[in-house]
């Protein structure tokens, strides 16, 4: 009797199937009955359709018990949607049928929808109170009428993750006298009450969430005056388990930053992007005392107070760092500086600039530094004009971009075996077949490349794009990686856990 082959064992075949691209899985499902049983659940685990013109495919009804994540686009008229008995996450675009679609899926653990206007009838919030598995809720641009607020707030007492953006709740000008003890991850932006949403509630609501571990706050103009109160609450250890704080679109004083740094007890995650004048020398001094705890630092859109030496110091002084996003820096300073100690870095977003006369010397040194980041999953080497950005020669006088060719040292990055995304924006790359073949051989987990592969030869660029597409790697011709595609260090990083 012949010995069984490895792929005849379902456990082994499943591990192989996880590495097969979504594009190739349907073909694999047709190989045999054994392969069908392994690949079909993966094909239907997460589905997306736009019901503006067509209802859900009949196949979705036949495989409804396999669907765990469902995204539905625009719906402009009544169309039946089957019940998915094992559905864990549901995402709805603009959709007047929100209540019916949602209430037909009682097994969901995570719910996300946009533009819930006008406010739905009370049956939605009363019905959701019966969804005992629901733990995560994401709502944008919505309003809760006064008659529905009791049910809405009662639902929030059970949630663990909550995103509220441009959200008006009732018109009585106050929060109910209750706490929200299970909310651990909160992303909040312009939570208010009153007839016109004129009374801010964000800080009051955060104070009622004693178990917070992650807090992202986009302060509106009406809420800027509440920032000192919030940072004082952090300093007073109102949230003993708080690990990550993001305050966006507003300036943070030295005192406010000091309160945040002093009040956080564990690994520190700071998102200060869009915050002008963030990293003056005095503020950098505050952060130095907690370098060993710094886990996430996002400064990508702050002003030119972020200097090249500061970025290099962070890279060479923060061993726990997993995510760093900053502005354009001089590659020579980074390549010739102290070795990076952040060897657990998973996301790096830096715009390296080179002096054309020394690129051939500096670039291999930079590749040596990058090669040590063996856990890197996403690499952003951006070359793009950003909104409101002006050239500043004092920050980095050089404009030559990194050149991703083997002859310039790309081969050194064979250690980045976990890389899933690489984005080099508008830089003028000149890749050929040998670079793409090398990428396919060494970066086997790669899913997305953003930027032209060969900016000088359009025909070559199109051919290389097709080669990557044939191996399940998506390409974007210009810088276009969205926040959803990026590694999510903030609120929704672990959305996928609900569909496991």
GROMACS .gro file of C-alpha atoms in nm:
model
  500
    1UNK     CA    1   0.000   0.000   0.000
    2UNK     CA    2   0.158   0.334  -0.103
    3UNK     CA    3   0.238   0.587   0.165
    4UNK     CA    4   0.002   0.887   0.176
    5UNK     CA    5   0.127   1.208   0.022
    6UNK     CA    6   0.162   1.517   0.246
    7UNK     CA    7  -0.119   1.708   0.071
    8UNK     CA    8  -0.357   1.420   0.141
    9UNK     CA    9  -0.363   1.526   0.505
   10UNK     CA   10  -0.628   1.801   0.552
   11UNK     CA   11  -0.422   1.971   0.823
   12UNK     CA   12  -0.123   2.010   0.590
   13UNK     CA   13  -0.337   2.108   0.293
   14UNK     CA   14  -0.501   2.381   0.500
   15UNK     CA   15  -0.165   2.534   0.586
   16UNK     CA   16  -0.074   2.534   0.218
   17UNK     CA   17  -0.412   2.685   0.125
   18UNK     CA   18  -0.354   2.981   0.355
   19UNK     CA   19  -0.063   3.084   0.133
   20UNK     CA   20  -0.265   3.062  -0.189
   21UNK     CA   21  -0.396   3.396  -0.318
   22UNK     CA   22  -0.770   3.463  -0.318
   23UNK     CA   23  -0.754   3.478  -0.696
   24UNK     CA   24  -0.627   3.119  -0.723
   25UNK     CA   25  -0.841   2.954  -0.456
   26UNK     CA   26  -1.146   2.888  -0.679
   27UNK     CA   27  -0.926   2.693  -0.923
   28UNK     CA   28  -0.778   2.493  -0.635
   29UNK     CA   29  -1.126   2.407  -0.510
   30UNK     CA   30  -1.192   2.225  -0.839
   31UNK     CA   31  -0.893   1.990  -0.809
   32UNK     CA   32  -1.067   1.722  -0.601
   33UNK     CA   33  -1.328   1.666  -0.334
   34UNK     CA   34  -1.063   1.686  -0.063
   35UNK     CA   35  -0.934   2.016  -0.195
   36UNK     CA   36  -1.291   2.145  -0.231
   37UNK     CA   37  -1.357   2.083   0.139
   38UNK     CA   38  -1.047   2.283   0.234
   39UNK     CA   39  -1.063   2.573  -0.013
   40UNK     CA   40  -1.436   2.652  -0.025
   41UNK     CA   41  -1.453   2.766   0.342
   42UNK     CA   42  -1.162   3.001   0.273
   43UNK     CA   43  -1.329   3.140  -0.040
   44UNK     CA   44  -1.652   3.222   0.143
   45UNK     CA   45  -1.505   3.327   0.476
   46UNK     CA   46  -1.508   3.695   0.377
   47UNK     CA   47  -1.724   3.832   0.095
   48UNK     CA   48  -1.798   4.174  -0.055
   49UNK     CA   49  -2.069   4.281  -0.294
   50UNK     CA   50  -2.242   4.595  -0.413
   51UNK     CA   51  -2.617   4.551  -0.421
   52UNK     CA   52  -2.697   4.871  -0.609
   53UNK     CA   53  -2.769   4.673  -0.927
   54UNK     CA   54  -2.767   4.311  -0.822
   55UNK     CA   55  -2.883   4.117  -0.523
   56UNK     CA   56  -2.651   3.875  -0.343
   57UNK     CA   57  -2.529   3.590  -0.564
   58UNK     CA   58  -2.722   3.267  -0.531
   59UNK     CA   59  -2.399   3.094  -0.436
   60UNK     CA   60  -2.388   3.308  -0.122
   61UNK     CA   61  -2.715   3.156  -0.011
   62UNK     CA   62  -2.586   2.805  -0.066
   63UNK     CA   63  -2.271   2.878   0.136
   64UNK     CA   64  -2.430   3.110   0.393
   65UNK     CA   65  -2.307   2.901   0.684
   66UNK     CA   66  -1.942   2.955   0.575
   67UNK     CA   67  -1.955   3.337   0.564
   68UNK     CA   68  -1.795   3.504   0.866
   69UNK     CA   69  -1.728   3.854   0.732
   70UNK     CA   70  -1.969   4.044   0.506
   71UNK     CA   71  -1.930   4.387   0.343
   72UNK     CA   72  -2.222   4.533   0.149
   73UNK     CA   73  -2.188   4.845  -0.063
   74UNK     CA   74  -2.453   5.092  -0.167
   75UNK     CA   75  -2.812   4.972  -0.151
   76UNK     CA   76  -3.073   5.198  -0.313
   77UNK     CA   77  -3.377   4.973  -0.307
   78UNK     CA   78  -3.522   4.679  -0.123
   79UNK     CA   79  -3.332   4.357  -0.194
   80UNK     CA   80  -3.345   4.038   0.010
   81UNK     CA   81  -3.035   3.939   0.202
   82UNK     CA   82  -2.999   3.587   0.339
   83UNK     CA   83  -2.928   3.517   0.703
   84UNK     CA   84  -2.570   3.411   0.765
   85UNK     CA   85  -2.585   3.195   1.080
   86UNK     CA   86  -2.211   3.218   1.159
   87UNK     CA   87  -2.150   3.580   1.057
   88UNK     CA   88  -1.906   3.759   1.289
   89UNK     CA   89  -1.848   4.099   1.124
   90UNK     CA   90  -2.082   4.313   0.914
   91UNK     CA   91  -1.986   4.632   0.727
   92UNK     CA   92  -2.251   4.840   0.551
   93UNK     CA   93  -2.201   5.136   0.321
   94UNK     CA   94  -2.478   5.390   0.267
   95UNK     CA   95  -2.794   5.189   0.299
   96UNK     CA   96  -3.154   5.284   0.385
   97UNK     CA   97  -3.218   4.923   0.486
   98UNK     CA   98  -2.968   4.933   0.776
   99UNK     CA   99  -3.210   4.816   1.049
  100UNK     CA  100  -3.348   4.517   0.858
  101UNK     CA  101  -3.012   4.405   0.724
  102UNK     CA  102  -2.853   4.427   1.068
  103UNK     CA  103  -3.130   4.267   1.269
  104UNK     CA  104  -3.135   3.966   1.037
  105UNK     CA  105  -2.777   3.878   1.146
  106UNK     CA  106  -2.796   3.813   1.525
  107UNK     CA  107  -2.461   3.629   1.542
  108UNK     CA  108  -2.242   3.932   1.462
  109UNK     CA  109  -1.968   4.037   1.702
  110UNK     CA  110  -1.855   4.348   1.509
  111UNK     CA  111  -2.076   4.599   1.327
  112UNK     CA  112  -1.969   4.894   1.115
  113UNK     CA  113  -2.184   5.138   0.919
  114UNK     CA  114  -2.181   5.494   0.785
  115UNK     CA  115  -2.425   5.778   0.734
  116UNK     CA  116  -2.712   5.649   0.940
  117UNK     CA  117  -2.934   5.940   0.835
  118UNK     CA  118  -3.208   5.991   0.913
  119UNK     CA  119  -3.188   5.832   1.255
  120UNK     CA  120  -3.344   5.484   1.249
  121UNK     CA  121  -3.652   5.375   1.433
  122UNK     CA  122  -3.609   5.247   1.790
  123UNK     CA  123  -3.635   4.886   1.675
  124UNK     CA  124  -3.267   4.891   1.570
  125UNK     CA  125  -3.127   4.981   1.909
  126UNK     CA  126  -3.382   4.772   2.098
  127UNK     CA  127  -3.302   4.480   1.868
  128UNK     CA  128  -2.926   4.518   1.910
  129UNK     CA  129  -2.968   4.483   2.285
  130UNK     CA  130  -3.055   4.121   2.209
  131UNK     CA  131  -2.731   4.065   2.013
  132UNK     CA  132  -2.537   3.901   2.294
  133UNK     CA  133  -2.224   3.845   2.083
  134UNK     CA  134  -2.188   4.209   1.972
  135UNK     CA  135  -1.864   4.353   2.113
  136UNK     CA  136  -1.747   4.610   1.857
  137UNK     CA  137  -1.938   4.900   1.698
  138UNK     CA  138  -1.818   5.156   1.442
  139UNK     CA  139  -2.049   5.446   1.352
  140UNK     CA  140  -1.980   5.754   1.137
  141UNK     CA  141  -2.195   6.061   1.072
  142UNK     CA  142  -2.497   5.943   1.263
  143UNK     CA  143  -2.754   6.084   1.500
  144UNK     CA  144  -2.947   5.915   1.779
  145UNK     CA  145  -3.283   6.074   1.857
  146UNK     CA  146  -3.371   6.144   2.218
  147UNK     CA  147  -3.628   5.864   2.230
  148UNK     CA  148  -3.355   5.611   2.134
  149UNK     CA  149  -3.074   5.725   2.362
  150UNK     CA  150  -3.154   5.491   2.653
  151UNK     CA  151  -3.124   5.182   2.432
  152UNK     CA  152  -2.809   5.315   2.264
  153UNK     CA  153  -2.627   5.390   2.590
  154UNK     CA  154  -2.738   5.058   2.736
  155UNK     CA  155  -2.586   4.883   2.435
  156UNK     CA  156  -2.258   5.071   2.488
  157UNK     CA  157  -2.227   4.930   2.839
  158UNK     CA  158  -2.162   4.586   2.682
  159UNK     CA  159  -1.920   4.687   2.407
  160UNK     CA  160  -1.541   4.641   2.411
  161UNK     CA  161  -1.454   4.846   2.100
  162UNK     CA  162  -1.632   5.163   2.000
  163UNK     CA  163  -1.579   5.417   1.721
  164UNK     CA  164  -1.800   5.727   1.718
  165UNK     CA  165  -1.728   5.999   1.462
  166UNK     CA  166  -1.941   6.313   1.414
  167UNK     CA  167  -2.203   6.158   1.633
  168UNK     CA  168  -2.492   6.345   1.798
  169UNK     CA  169  -2.676   6.166   2.077
  170UNK     CA  170  -3.005   6.313   2.191
  171UNK     CA  171  -3.065   6.678   2.273
  172UNK     CA  172  -3.085   6.688   2.653
  173UNK     CA  173  -2.725   6.811   2.695
  174UNK     CA  174  -2.595   6.536   2.923
  175UNK     CA  175  -2.479   6.177   2.955
  176UNK     CA  176  -2.679   5.921   3.152
  177UNK     CA  177  -2.559   5.833   3.501
  178UNK     CA  178  -2.389   5.507   3.405
  179UNK     CA  179  -2.043   5.373   3.333
  180UNK     CA  180  -1.922   5.176   3.033
  181UNK     CA  181  -1.700   4.923   3.210
  182UNK     CA  182  -1.619   4.695   2.915
  183UNK     CA  183  -1.503   4.957   2.663
  184UNK     CA  184  -1.129   4.898   2.615
  185UNK     CA  185  -1.062   5.055   2.275
  186UNK     CA  186  -1.222   5.388   2.193
  187UNK     CA  187  -1.193   5.602   1.879
  188UNK     CA  188  -1.394   5.917   1.928
  189UNK     CA  189  -1.442   6.229   1.721
  190UNK     CA  190  -1.689   6.507   1.787
  191UNK     CA  191  -1.929   6.321   2.016
  192UNK     CA  192  -2.190   6.575   2.118
  193UNK     CA  193  -2.545   6.634   2.227
  194UNK     CA  194  -2.798   6.915   2.199
  195UNK     CA  195  -3.030   7.014   1.917
  196UNK     CA  196  -2.739   7.110   1.691
  197UNK     CA  197  -2.469   6.900   1.854
  198UNK     CA  198  -2.334   7.207   2.031
  199UNK     CA  199  -2.247   7.042   2.364
  200UNK     CA  200  -1.928   6.829   2.355
  201UNK     CA  201  -1.943   6.494   2.534
  202UNK     CA  202  -1.613   6.328   2.436
  203UNK     CA  203  -1.415   6.375   2.758
  204UNK     CA  204  -1.719   6.305   2.977
  205UNK     CA  205  -1.775   5.979   2.790
  206UNK     CA  206  -1.408   5.877   2.810
  207UNK     CA  207  -1.411   5.936   3.184
  208UNK     CA  208  -1.697   5.686   3.212
  209UNK     CA  209  -1.485   5.412   3.049
  210UNK     CA  210  -1.255   5.295   3.334
  211UNK     CA  211  -1.111   4.997   3.144
  212UNK     CA  212  -0.962   5.189   2.850
  213UNK     CA  213  -0.640   5.052   2.706
  214UNK     CA  214  -0.646   5.248   2.379
  215UNK     CA  215  -0.788   5.595   2.323
  216UNK     CA  216  -0.793   5.784   1.992
  217UNK     CA  217  -0.943   6.132   2.009
  218UNK     CA  218  -0.986   6.372   1.719
  219UNK     CA  219  -1.063   6.695   1.900
  220UNK     CA  220  -1.301   6.930   1.719
  221UNK     CA  221  -1.276   7.308   1.750
  222UNK     CA  222  -1.537   7.298   2.026
  223UNK     CA  223  -1.331   7.039   2.217
  224UNK     CA  224  -0.981   7.190   2.205
  225UNK     CA  225  -1.039   7.361   2.538
  226UNK     CA  226  -1.101   7.019   2.696
  227UNK     CA  227  -0.754   6.881   2.614
  228UNK     CA  228  -0.594   6.992   2.947
  229UNK     CA  229  -0.875   6.820   3.136
  230UNK     CA  230  -0.823   6.499   2.940
  231UNK     CA  231  -0.445   6.494   2.988
  232UNK     CA  232  -0.490   6.565   3.359
  233UNK     CA  233  -0.715   6.260   3.382
  234UNK     CA  234  -0.438   6.058   3.216
  235UNK     CA  235  -0.184   6.192   3.468
  236UNK     CA  236  -0.417   6.097   3.754
  237UNK     CA  237  -0.423   5.740   3.621
  238UNK     CA  238  -0.797   5.746   3.562
  239UNK     CA  239  -0.736   5.458   3.321
  240UNK     CA  240  -0.485   5.225   3.490
  241UNK     CA  241  -0.448   4.999   3.186
  242UNK     CA  242  -0.413   5.276   2.927
  243UNK     CA  243  -0.140   5.189   2.675
  244UNK     CA  244  -0.209   5.403   2.371
  245UNK     CA  245  -0.314   5.767   2.333
  246UNK     CA  246  -0.378   5.947   2.004
  247UNK     CA  247  -0.474   6.315   1.994
  248UNK     CA  248  -0.518   6.444   1.642
  249UNK     CA  249  -0.565   6.776   1.464
  250UNK     CA  250  -0.467   6.999   1.754
  251UNK     CA  251  -0.161   7.141   1.923
  252UNK     CA  252  -0.051   6.981   2.249
  253UNK     CA  253   0.125   7.190   2.509
  254UNK     CA  254   0.435   7.078   2.697
  255UNK     CA  255   0.224   7.034   3.010
  256UNK     CA  256  -0.030   6.821   2.823
  257UNK     CA  257   0.239   6.596   2.679
  258UNK     CA  258   0.401   6.568   3.020
  259UNK     CA  259   0.070   6.455   3.169
  260UNK     CA  260   0.032   6.186   2.905
  261UNK     CA  261   0.386   6.051   2.945
  262UNK     CA  262   0.364   6.048   3.325
  263UNK     CA  263   0.023   5.887   3.335
  264UNK     CA  264   0.075   5.591   3.106
  265UNK     CA  265   0.178   5.283   3.300
  266UNK     CA  266   0.277   5.039   3.028
  267UNK     CA  267   0.399   5.044   2.671
  268UNK     CA  268   0.345   5.389   2.525
  269UNK     CA  269   0.175   5.448   2.190
  270UNK     CA  270   0.151   5.809   2.077
  271UNK     CA  271  -0.016   5.940   1.764
  272UNK     CA  272   0.064   6.309   1.743
  273UNK     CA  273   0.023   6.339   1.368
  274UNK     CA  274  -0.144   6.657   1.244
  275UNK     CA  275  -0.028   6.824   1.566
  276UNK     CA  276   0.184   7.134   1.491
  277UNK     CA  277   0.496   7.216   1.691
  278UNK     CA  278   0.490   6.875   1.859
  279UNK     CA  279   0.854   6.786   1.895
  280UNK     CA  280   1.036   7.089   2.020
  281UNK     CA  281   1.354   7.002   2.218
  282UNK     CA  282   1.171   7.034   2.550
  283UNK     CA  283   0.906   6.785   2.437
  284UNK     CA  284   1.169   6.547   2.310
  285UNK     CA  285   1.330   6.559   2.656
  286UNK     CA  286   1.001   6.447   2.810
  287UNK     CA  287   0.982   6.147   2.581
  288UNK     CA  288   1.343   6.038   2.636
  289UNK     CA  289   1.264   5.932   2.991
  290UNK     CA  290   1.022   5.670   2.854
  291UNK     CA  291   1.210   5.560   2.541
  292UNK     CA  292   1.233   5.202   2.662
  293UNK     CA  293   0.850   5.183   2.677
  294UNK     CA  294   0.773   5.356   2.347
  295UNK     CA  295   0.584   5.118   2.119
  296UNK     CA  296   0.413   5.340   1.860
  297UNK     CA  297   0.511   5.688   1.749
  298UNK     CA  298   0.328   5.859   1.464
  299UNK     CA  299   0.444   6.204   1.359
  300UNK     CA  300   0.394   6.182   0.985
  301UNK     CA  301   0.200   6.505   0.938
  302UNK     CA  302   0.344   6.720   1.212
  303UNK     CA  303   0.545   7.025   1.116
  304UNK     CA  304   0.918   7.065   1.067
  305UNK     CA  305   0.988   7.055   1.439
  306UNK     CA  306   1.060   6.686   1.377
  307UNK     CA  307   1.425   6.686   1.276
  308UNK     CA  308   1.645   6.417   1.125
  309UNK     CA  309   1.853   6.376   1.446
  310UNK     CA  310   1.533   6.321   1.646
  311UNK     CA  311   1.418   6.042   1.415
  312UNK     CA  312   1.759   5.877   1.423
  313UNK     CA  313   1.763   5.898   1.804
  314UNK     CA  314   1.424   5.726   1.824
  315UNK     CA  315   1.538   5.446   1.592
  316UNK     CA  316   1.858   5.389   1.791
  317UNK     CA  317   1.708   5.427   2.140
  318UNK     CA  318   1.365   5.259   2.149
  319UNK     CA  319   1.395   4.879   2.168
  320UNK     CA  320   1.019   4.820   2.204
  321UNK     CA  321   0.919   5.029   1.902
  322UNK     CA  322   0.679   4.854   1.663
  323UNK     CA  323   0.551   5.146   1.455
  324UNK     CA  324   0.724   5.465   1.346
  325UNK     CA  325   0.590   5.724   1.105
  326UNK     CA  326   0.770   6.054   1.057
  327UNK     CA  327   0.858   6.310   0.791
  328UNK     CA  328   1.127   6.334   0.526
  329UNK     CA  329   1.476   6.273   0.661
  330UNK     CA  330   1.832   6.265   0.532
  331UNK     CA  331   1.927   5.905   0.459
  332UNK     CA  332   2.295   5.972   0.527
  333UNK     CA  333   2.228   6.062   0.890
  334UNK     CA  334   2.029   5.744   0.946
  335UNK     CA  335   2.262   5.513   0.755
  336UNK     CA  336   2.581   5.639   0.918
  337UNK     CA  337   2.436   5.684   1.268
  338UNK     CA  338   2.410   5.441   1.555
  339UNK     CA  339   2.261   5.097   1.475
  340UNK     CA  340   1.887   5.075   1.509
  341UNK     CA  341   1.773   4.887   1.819
  342UNK     CA  342   1.404   4.864   1.728
  343UNK     CA  343   1.439   4.515   1.585
  344UNK     CA  344   1.072   4.435   1.650
  345UNK     CA  345   0.956   4.715   1.419
  346UNK     CA  346   0.654   4.609   1.214
  347UNK     CA  347   0.572   4.931   1.031
  348UNK     CA  348   0.819   5.195   0.913
  349UNK     CA  349   0.697   5.507   0.732
  350UNK     CA  350   0.988   5.741   0.648
  351UNK     CA  351   1.071   5.943   0.340
  352UNK     CA  352   1.444   5.897   0.287
  353UNK     CA  353   1.620   6.167   0.086
  354UNK     CA  354   1.965   6.124  -0.073
  355UNK     CA  355   2.238   6.352  -0.197
  356UNK     CA  356   2.282   6.243  -0.562
  357UNK     CA  357   2.659   6.261  -0.530
  358UNK     CA  358   2.671   6.007  -0.243
  359UNK     CA  359   2.370   5.785  -0.313
  360UNK     CA  360   2.589   5.494  -0.424
  361UNK     CA  361   2.763   5.502  -0.084
  362UNK     CA  362   2.471   5.575   0.148
  363UNK     CA  363   2.205   5.351  -0.003
  364UNK     CA  364   2.382   5.017   0.073
  365UNK     CA  365   2.433   5.136   0.431
  366UNK     CA  366   2.063   5.216   0.459
  367UNK     CA  367   1.974   4.873   0.321
  368UNK     CA  368   2.197   4.722   0.592
  369UNK     CA  369   1.995   4.902   0.860
  370UNK     CA  370   1.663   4.799   0.704
  371UNK     CA  371   1.778   4.437   0.669
  372UNK     CA  372   1.798   4.407   1.049
  373UNK     CA  373   1.420   4.469   1.078
  374UNK     CA  374   1.328   4.106   1.022
  375UNK     CA  375   0.974   4.148   1.162
  376UNK     CA  376   0.884   4.435   0.929
  377UNK     CA  377   0.542   4.394   0.769
  378UNK     CA  378   0.487   4.730   0.602
  379UNK     CA  379   0.747   4.965   0.459
  380UNK     CA  380   0.655   5.312   0.337
  381UNK     CA  381   0.932   5.497   0.151
  382UNK     CA  382   0.712   5.780   0.043
  383UNK     CA  383   0.792   6.037  -0.222
  384UNK     CA  384   0.483   6.250  -0.256
  385UNK     CA  385   0.359   6.605  -0.202
  386UNK     CA  386   0.133   6.605   0.103
  387UNK     CA  387  -0.152   6.842   0.173
  388UNK     CA  388  -0.023   7.166   0.316
  389UNK     CA  389   0.338   7.057   0.284
  390UNK     CA  390   0.606   7.296   0.159
  391UNK     CA  391   0.961   7.216   0.070
  392UNK     CA  392   1.196   7.297   0.358
  393UNK     CA  393   1.561   7.287   0.267
  394UNK     CA  394   1.666   7.304   0.630
  395UNK     CA  395   1.505   6.966   0.700
  396UNK     CA  396   1.668   6.775   0.415
  397UNK     CA  397   1.825   6.953   0.117
  398UNK     CA  398   1.835   6.643  -0.105
  399UNK     CA  399   1.562   6.498  -0.319
  400UNK     CA  400   1.700   6.178  -0.468
  401UNK     CA  401   1.477   5.881  -0.375
  402UNK     CA  402   1.574   5.530  -0.272
  403UNK     CA  403   1.646   5.308  -0.575
  404UNK     CA  404   1.501   4.958  -0.539
  405UNK     CA  405   1.728   4.770  -0.778
  406UNK     CA  406   1.949   4.471  -0.707
  407UNK     CA  407   2.262   4.652  -0.826
  408UNK     CA  408   2.204   4.916  -0.559
  409UNK     CA  409   2.162   4.670  -0.271
  410UNK     CA  410   1.801   4.551  -0.282
  411UNK     CA  411   1.932   4.195  -0.235
  412UNK     CA  412   2.027   4.287   0.122
  413UNK     CA  413   1.656   4.297   0.211
  414UNK     CA  414   1.606   3.923   0.167
  415UNK     CA  415   1.570   3.908   0.546
  416UNK     CA  416   1.234   4.090   0.529
  417UNK     CA  417   1.037   3.768   0.488
  418UNK     CA  418   0.729   3.903   0.668
  419UNK     CA  419   0.687   4.206   0.438
  420UNK     CA  420   0.327   4.247   0.320
  421UNK     CA  421   0.318   4.605   0.189
  422UNK     CA  422   0.580   4.827   0.028
  423UNK     CA  423   0.492   5.181  -0.080
  424UNK     CA  424   0.743   5.411  -0.250
  425UNK     CA  425   0.489   5.663  -0.379
  426UNK     CA  426   0.595   5.883  -0.669
  427UNK     CA  427   0.963   5.792  -0.669
  428UNK     CA  428   1.109   5.714  -1.011
  429UNK     CA  429   1.182   5.342  -0.987
  430UNK     CA  430   1.348   5.151  -1.272
  431UNK     CA  431   1.281   4.789  -1.191
  432UNK     CA  432   1.324   4.512  -1.448
  433UNK     CA  433   1.240   4.142  -1.456
  434UNK     CA  434   1.530   4.047  -1.230
  435UNK     CA  435   1.396   4.270  -0.948
  436UNK     CA  436   1.044   4.128  -0.977
  437UNK     CA  437   1.174   3.771  -0.985
  438UNK     CA  438   1.380   3.846  -0.675
  439UNK     CA  439   1.074   3.995  -0.498
  440UNK     CA  440   0.863   3.690  -0.580
  441UNK     CA  441   1.132   3.459  -0.446
  442UNK     CA  442   1.217   3.639  -0.121
  443UNK     CA  443   0.905   3.838  -0.022
  444UNK     CA  444   0.652   3.557  -0.041
  445UNK     CA  445   0.404   3.724   0.193
  446UNK     CA  446   0.390   4.044  -0.011
  447UNK     CA  447   0.035   4.151  -0.098
  448UNK     CA  448   0.067   4.510  -0.219
  449UNK     CA  449   0.316   4.734  -0.401
  450UNK     CA  450   0.227   5.102  -0.433
  451UNK     CA  451   0.414   5.304  -0.695
  452UNK     CA  452   0.525   5.257  -1.054
  453UNK     CA  453   0.761   4.967  -1.106
  454UNK     CA  454   0.939   5.129  -1.398
  455UNK     CA  455   0.863   5.497  -1.444
  456UNK     CA  456   1.081   5.529  -1.755
  457UNK     CA  457   0.943   5.239  -1.961
  458UNK     CA  458   0.560   5.223  -1.964
  459UNK     CA  459   0.550   4.893  -2.155
  460UNK     CA  460   0.792   4.731  -1.909
  461UNK     CA  461   0.589   4.867  -1.620
  462UNK     CA  462   0.267   4.714  -1.754
  463UNK     CA  463   0.435   4.379  -1.813
  464UNK     CA  464   0.580   4.369  -1.462
  465UNK     CA  465   0.242   4.461  -1.314
  466UNK     CA  466   0.085   4.164  -1.493
  467UNK     CA  467   0.358   3.934  -1.366
  468UNK     CA  468   0.291   4.040  -1.007
  469UNK     CA  469  -0.082   4.014  -1.056
  470UNK     CA  470  -0.036   3.658  -1.174
  471UNK     CA  471   0.117   3.580  -0.834
  472UNK     CA  472  -0.163   3.749  -0.638
  473UNK     CA  473   0.023   4.075  -0.562
  474UNK     CA  474  -0.181   4.393  -0.603
  475UNK     CA  475  -0.014   4.700  -0.752
  476UNK     CA  476  -0.115   5.064  -0.736
  477UNK     CA  477   0.031   5.286  -1.009
  478UNK     CA  478   0.066   5.586  -0.777
  479UNK     CA  479   0.074   5.630  -0.405
  480UNK     CA  480  -0.268   5.514  -0.296
  481UNK     CA  481  -0.244   5.293   0.011
  482UNK     CA  482  -0.548   5.375   0.218
  483UNK     CA  483  -0.572   5.378   0.592
  484UNK     CA  484  -0.785   5.064   0.574
  485UNK     CA  485  -0.511   4.878   0.388
  486UNK     CA  486  -0.239   4.987   0.626
  487UNK     CA  487  -0.130   4.805   0.939
  488UNK     CA  488  -0.374   4.943   1.195
  489UNK     CA  489  -0.192   5.043   1.508
  490UNK     CA  490  -0.491   5.232   1.634
  491UNK     CA  491  -0.851   5.145   1.707
  492UNK     CA  492  -0.940   4.890   1.441
  493UNK     CA  493  -0.612   4.698   1.430
  494UNK     CA  494  -0.772   4.377   1.555
  495UNK     CA  495  -1.097   4.387   1.355
  496UNK     CA  496  -1.001   4.054   1.199
  497UNK     CA  497  -1.007   3.879   1.534
  498UNK     CA  498  -1.387   3.876   1.518
  499UNK     CA  499  -1.390   3.652   1.212
  500UNK     CA  500  -1.141   3.394   1.338
   0.00000   0.00000   0.00000
